[in-house]
Amino acid sequence: DGGPLITEQRLCEEFGASRTTVRQALSQLKQVGLLEIQAGVGTRSVVTPVKRKIIRSIGDPLHAGFNSKPRVVSLGPVPSPPAVSQFFGLPLAAPIWNFVRIHTLDDKPLSVVDSYLPLHLGAGLTRTALKQQMNELLWERFGIRLKRSVHTLRVARADVDIASMLGIALADPVLRIQASAFLSDGKPIRWTDNYFREDQYEYV
């Protein structure tokens, strides 16, 4: 099951720490599920199976190189959310083109990609076209070359829609990578929220 039983006294001797310090450390590790403490017996580590994570590096497209399959689940104009309105310089709730894709790997959901584009661009994209990488699609269809992209990484909690699409529990942790893309003149061109299953994906 876990590692061998270890007593507080042995830990004090090994690390040269007081019993109070050792107890505080053990209590914190127990709270996060890494230790199992048996009163009067000792402490053992809890073995948790580690799943293989897909690791991307800065500069890599988020989904490149591992052959995930995108599926478009919604496509069309929507009222722009506050952050998106601000990014594009639009009035609050002004119409904007939105499409949501689920990327699957080995027939299991890996990520949800929620993207926004100006109306005049989005209206020219079909569900089939949206299976391509967005950078390539914008270049091939409209001659638009992205100059700069800013990625903001956060740990988020899955809401009802994200949890359902990723096959996880409500409020489970997800890695949210928000990507803002700009043209060479600084004009904003694309806003994307990527939600990855935290147990399968790591971004370095």
GROMACS .gro file of C-alpha atoms in nm:
model
  204
    1ASP     CA    1   0.000   0.000   0.000
    2GLY     CA    2   0.228   0.278   0.128
    3GLY     CA    3   0.578   0.322   0.259
    4PRO     CA    4   0.703   0.173   0.585
    5LEU     CA    5   0.576   0.300   0.921
    6ILE     CA    6   0.789   0.582   1.065
    7THR     CA    7   0.759   0.720   1.418
    8GLU     CA    8   0.772   1.088   1.514
    9GLN     CA    9   1.078   1.016   1.727
   10ARG     CA   10   1.266   0.874   1.430
   11LEU     CA   11   1.178   1.177   1.216
   12CYS     CA   12   1.298   1.413   1.491
   13GLU     CA   13   1.629   1.231   1.509
   14GLU     CA   14   1.677   1.208   1.130
   15PHE     CA   15   1.605   1.573   1.056
   16GLY     CA   16   1.719   1.730   1.382
   17ALA     CA   17   1.379   1.893   1.429
   18SER     CA   18   1.163   1.937   1.735
   19ARG     CA   19   0.858   1.718   1.787
   20THR     CA   20   0.632   2.024   1.742
   21THR     CA   21   0.784   2.101   1.400
   22VAL     CA   22   0.754   1.738   1.290
   23ARG     CA   23   0.391   1.720   1.401
   24GLN     CA   24   0.302   2.037   1.210
   25ALA     CA   25   0.466   1.903   0.893
   26LEU     CA   26   0.293   1.565   0.927
   27SER     CA   27  -0.042   1.733   0.985
   28GLN     CA   28  -0.008   1.936   0.664
   29LEU     CA   29   0.089   1.629   0.459
   30LYS     CA   30  -0.204   1.437   0.604
   31GLN     CA   31  -0.445   1.716   0.507
   32VAL     CA   32  -0.346   1.691   0.140
   33GLY     CA   33  -0.372   1.312   0.144
   34LEU     CA   34  -0.002   1.224   0.121
   35LEU     CA   35   0.027   1.058   0.462
   36GLU     CA   36  -0.169   0.818   0.674
   37ILE     CA   37  -0.115   0.855   1.049
   38GLN     CA   38  -0.202   0.576   1.293
   39ALA     CA   39  -0.200   0.691   1.656
   40GLY     CA   40   0.051   0.499   1.864
   41VAL     CA   41   0.179   0.311   1.560
   42GLY     CA   42   0.345   0.551   1.318
   43THR     CA   43   0.316   0.724   0.983
   44ARG     CA   44   0.322   0.586   0.630
   45SER     CA   45   0.309   0.750   0.289
   46VAL     CA   46  -0.001   0.708   0.079
   47VAL     CA   47   0.070   0.581  -0.272
   48THR     CA   48  -0.134   0.766  -0.532
   49PRO     CA   49  -0.121   0.642  -0.892
   50VAL     CA   50   0.038   0.906  -1.112
   51LYS     CA   51  -0.111   0.950  -1.458
   52ARG     CA   52   0.108   1.040  -1.754
   53LYS     CA   53   0.083   1.408  -1.834
   54ILE     CA   54   0.128   1.568  -2.173
   55ILE     CA   55   0.383   1.845  -2.140
   56ARG     CA   56   0.403   2.146  -2.372
   57SER     CA   57   0.671   2.415  -2.373
   58ILE     CA   58   0.651   2.790  -2.425
   59GLY     CA   59   0.650   2.847  -2.800
   60ASP     CA   60   0.471   2.521  -2.879
   61PRO     CA   61   0.110   2.539  -2.994
   62LEU     CA   62  -0.097   2.410  -2.703
   63HIS     CA   63  -0.234   2.108  -2.890
   64ALA     CA   64   0.046   2.041  -3.138
   65GLY     CA   65   0.236   1.718  -3.168
   66PHE     CA   66   0.012   1.465  -2.998
   67ASN     CA   67  -0.267   1.424  -3.256
   68SER     CA   68  -0.565   1.524  -3.047
   69LYS     CA   69  -0.893   1.532  -3.240
   70PRO     CA   70  -1.099   1.854  -3.222
   71ARG     CA   71  -1.479   1.846  -3.236
   72VAL     CA   72  -1.684   2.165  -3.272
   73VAL     CA   73  -1.971   2.170  -3.022
   74SER     CA   74  -2.103   2.521  -3.085
   75LEU     CA   75  -2.052   2.790  -3.347
   76GLY     CA   76  -2.211   3.130  -3.402
   77PRO     CA   77  -2.254   3.490  -3.284
   78VAL     CA   78  -2.301   3.550  -2.909
   79PRO     CA   79  -2.310   3.857  -2.681
   80SER     CA   80  -1.948   3.926  -2.584
   81PRO     CA   81  -1.864   3.862  -2.215
   82PRO     CA   82  -1.716   4.159  -2.024
   83ALA     CA   83  -1.349   4.054  -2.055
   84VAL     CA   84  -1.388   3.980  -2.426
   85SER     CA   85  -1.570   4.311  -2.490
   86GLN     CA   86  -1.285   4.496  -2.321
   87PHE     CA   87  -1.020   4.304  -2.516
   88PHE     CA   88  -1.174   4.383  -2.855
   89GLY     CA   89  -1.280   4.737  -2.759
   90LEU     CA   90  -1.649   4.659  -2.810
   91PRO     CA   91  -1.955   4.778  -2.619
   92LEU     CA   92  -2.056   4.536  -2.344
   93ALA     CA   93  -2.249   4.237  -2.484
   94ALA     CA   94  -2.190   4.346  -2.846
   95PRO     CA   95  -2.215   4.051  -3.087
   96ILE     CA   96  -1.899   3.853  -3.147
   97TRP     CA   97  -1.825   3.519  -3.314
   98ASN     CA   98  -1.777   3.231  -3.072
   99PHE     CA   99  -1.690   2.868  -3.126
  100VAL     CA  100  -1.626   2.594  -2.872
  101ARG     CA  101  -1.422   2.281  -2.947
  102ILE     CA  102  -1.346   1.970  -2.744
  103HIS     CA  103  -1.008   1.809  -2.807
  104THR     CA  104  -0.994   1.435  -2.743
  105LEU     CA  105  -0.690   1.210  -2.709
  106ASP     CA  106  -0.726   0.831  -2.721
  107ASP     CA  107  -1.104   0.890  -2.732
  108LYS     CA  108  -1.097   1.074  -2.398
  109PRO     CA  109  -1.155   1.449  -2.352
  110LEU     CA  110  -0.836   1.647  -2.298
  111SER     CA  111  -0.943   2.009  -2.330
  112VAL     CA  112  -1.220   2.254  -2.405
  113VAL     CA  113  -1.124   2.548  -2.627
  114ASP     CA  114  -1.358   2.848  -2.614
  115SER     CA  115  -1.261   3.104  -2.882
  116TYR     CA  116  -1.379   3.449  -2.992
  117LEU     CA  117  -1.317   3.625  -3.323
  118PRO     CA  118  -1.449   3.943  -3.486
  119LEU     CA  119  -1.780   3.877  -3.663
  120HIS     CA  120  -1.645   3.938  -4.014
  121LEU     CA  121  -1.387   3.662  -3.966
  122GLY     CA  122  -1.588   3.405  -3.775
  123ALA     CA  123  -1.879   3.408  -4.018
  124GLY     CA  124  -1.647   3.274  -4.290
  125LEU     CA  125  -1.542   2.964  -4.096
  126THR     CA  126  -1.713   2.626  -4.117
  127ARG     CA  127  -1.711   2.338  -3.869
  128THR     CA  128  -1.482   2.143  -4.100
  129ALA     CA  129  -1.237   2.433  -4.130
  130LEU     CA  130  -1.223   2.469  -3.752
  131LYS     CA  131  -1.052   2.132  -3.721
  132GLN     CA  132  -0.732   2.307  -3.834
  133GLN     CA  133  -0.500   2.499  -3.606
  134MET     CA  134  -0.635   2.852  -3.578
  135ASN     CA  135  -0.307   3.025  -3.673
  136GLU     CA  136  -0.291   2.825  -3.997
  137LEU     CA  137  -0.659   2.881  -4.070
  138LEU     CA  138  -0.642   3.259  -4.032
  139TRP     CA  139  -0.339   3.271  -4.263
  140GLU     CA  140  -0.484   3.044  -4.531
  141ARG     CA  141  -0.834   3.193  -4.535
  142PHE     CA  142  -0.770   3.562  -4.471
  143GLY     CA  143  -0.396   3.621  -4.509
  144ILE     CA  144  -0.379   3.716  -4.141
  145ARG     CA  145  -0.051   3.649  -3.968
  146LEU     CA  146  -0.048   3.672  -3.590
  147LYS     CA  147   0.240   3.877  -3.455
  148ARG     CA  148   0.213   3.827  -3.081
  149SER     CA  149   0.030   3.609  -2.836
  150VAL     CA  150   0.007   3.641  -2.458
  151HIS     CA  151  -0.074   3.334  -2.248
  152THR     CA  152  -0.204   3.365  -1.894
  153LEU     CA  153  -0.206   3.044  -1.686
  154ARG     CA  154  -0.431   2.986  -1.388
  155VAL     CA  155  -0.573   2.697  -1.193
  156ALA     CA  156  -0.951   2.721  -1.218
  157ARG     CA  157  -1.250   2.518  -1.105
  158ALA     CA  158  -1.466   2.344  -1.362
  159ASP     CA  159  -1.813   2.493  -1.396
  160VAL     CA  160  -2.111   2.285  -1.505
  161ASP     CA  161  -2.040   2.312  -1.879
  162ILE     CA  162  -1.664   2.252  -1.858
  163ALA     CA  163  -1.706   1.961  -1.615
  164SER     CA  164  -1.960   1.797  -1.846
  165MET     CA  165  -1.743   1.833  -2.157
  166LEU     CA  166  -1.423   1.714  -1.986
  167GLY     CA  167  -1.590   1.426  -1.803
  168ILE     CA  168  -1.484   1.547  -1.459
  169ALA     CA  169  -1.666   1.649  -1.142
  170LEU     CA  170  -1.807   1.996  -1.085
  171ALA     CA  171  -1.540   2.223  -0.926
  172ASP     CA  172  -1.257   1.982  -1.009
  173PRO     CA  173  -0.931   2.171  -1.083
  174VAL     CA  174  -0.854   2.250  -1.447
  175LEU     CA  175  -0.559   2.430  -1.605
  176ARG     CA  176  -0.695   2.743  -1.771
  177ILE     CA  177  -0.470   2.899  -2.034
  178GLN     CA  178  -0.613   3.224  -2.166
  179ALA     CA  179  -0.452   3.328  -2.494
  180SER     CA  180  -0.478   3.680  -2.640
  181ALA     CA  181  -0.353   3.719  -2.999
  182PHE     CA  182  -0.255   4.042  -3.174
  183LEU     CA  183  -0.160   4.160  -3.525
  184SER     CA  184   0.163   4.345  -3.608
  185ASP     CA  185  -0.013   4.682  -3.559
  186GLY     CA  186  -0.121   4.579  -3.209
  187LYS     CA  187  -0.483   4.519  -3.306
  188PRO     CA  188  -0.647   4.238  -3.102
  189ILE     CA  189  -0.764   3.953  -3.325
  190ARG     CA  190  -0.844   3.648  -3.112
  191TRP     CA  191  -0.936   3.562  -2.754
  192THR     CA  192  -0.925   3.198  -2.642
  193ASP     CA  193  -0.991   3.023  -2.313
  194ASN     CA  194  -0.833   2.676  -2.302
  195TYR     CA  195  -0.943   2.445  -2.022
  196PHE     CA  196  -0.725   2.135  -1.981
  197ARG     CA  197  -0.779   1.837  -1.756
  198GLU     CA  198  -0.532   1.901  -1.477
  199ASP     CA  199  -0.447   1.531  -1.444
  200GLN     CA  200  -0.340   1.500  -1.809
  201TYR     CA  201  -0.170   1.824  -1.911
  202GLU     CA  202   0.122   2.035  -1.796
  203TYR     CA  203   0.249   2.359  -1.948
  204VAL     CA  204   0.612   2.455  -1.885
   0.00000   0.00000   0.00000
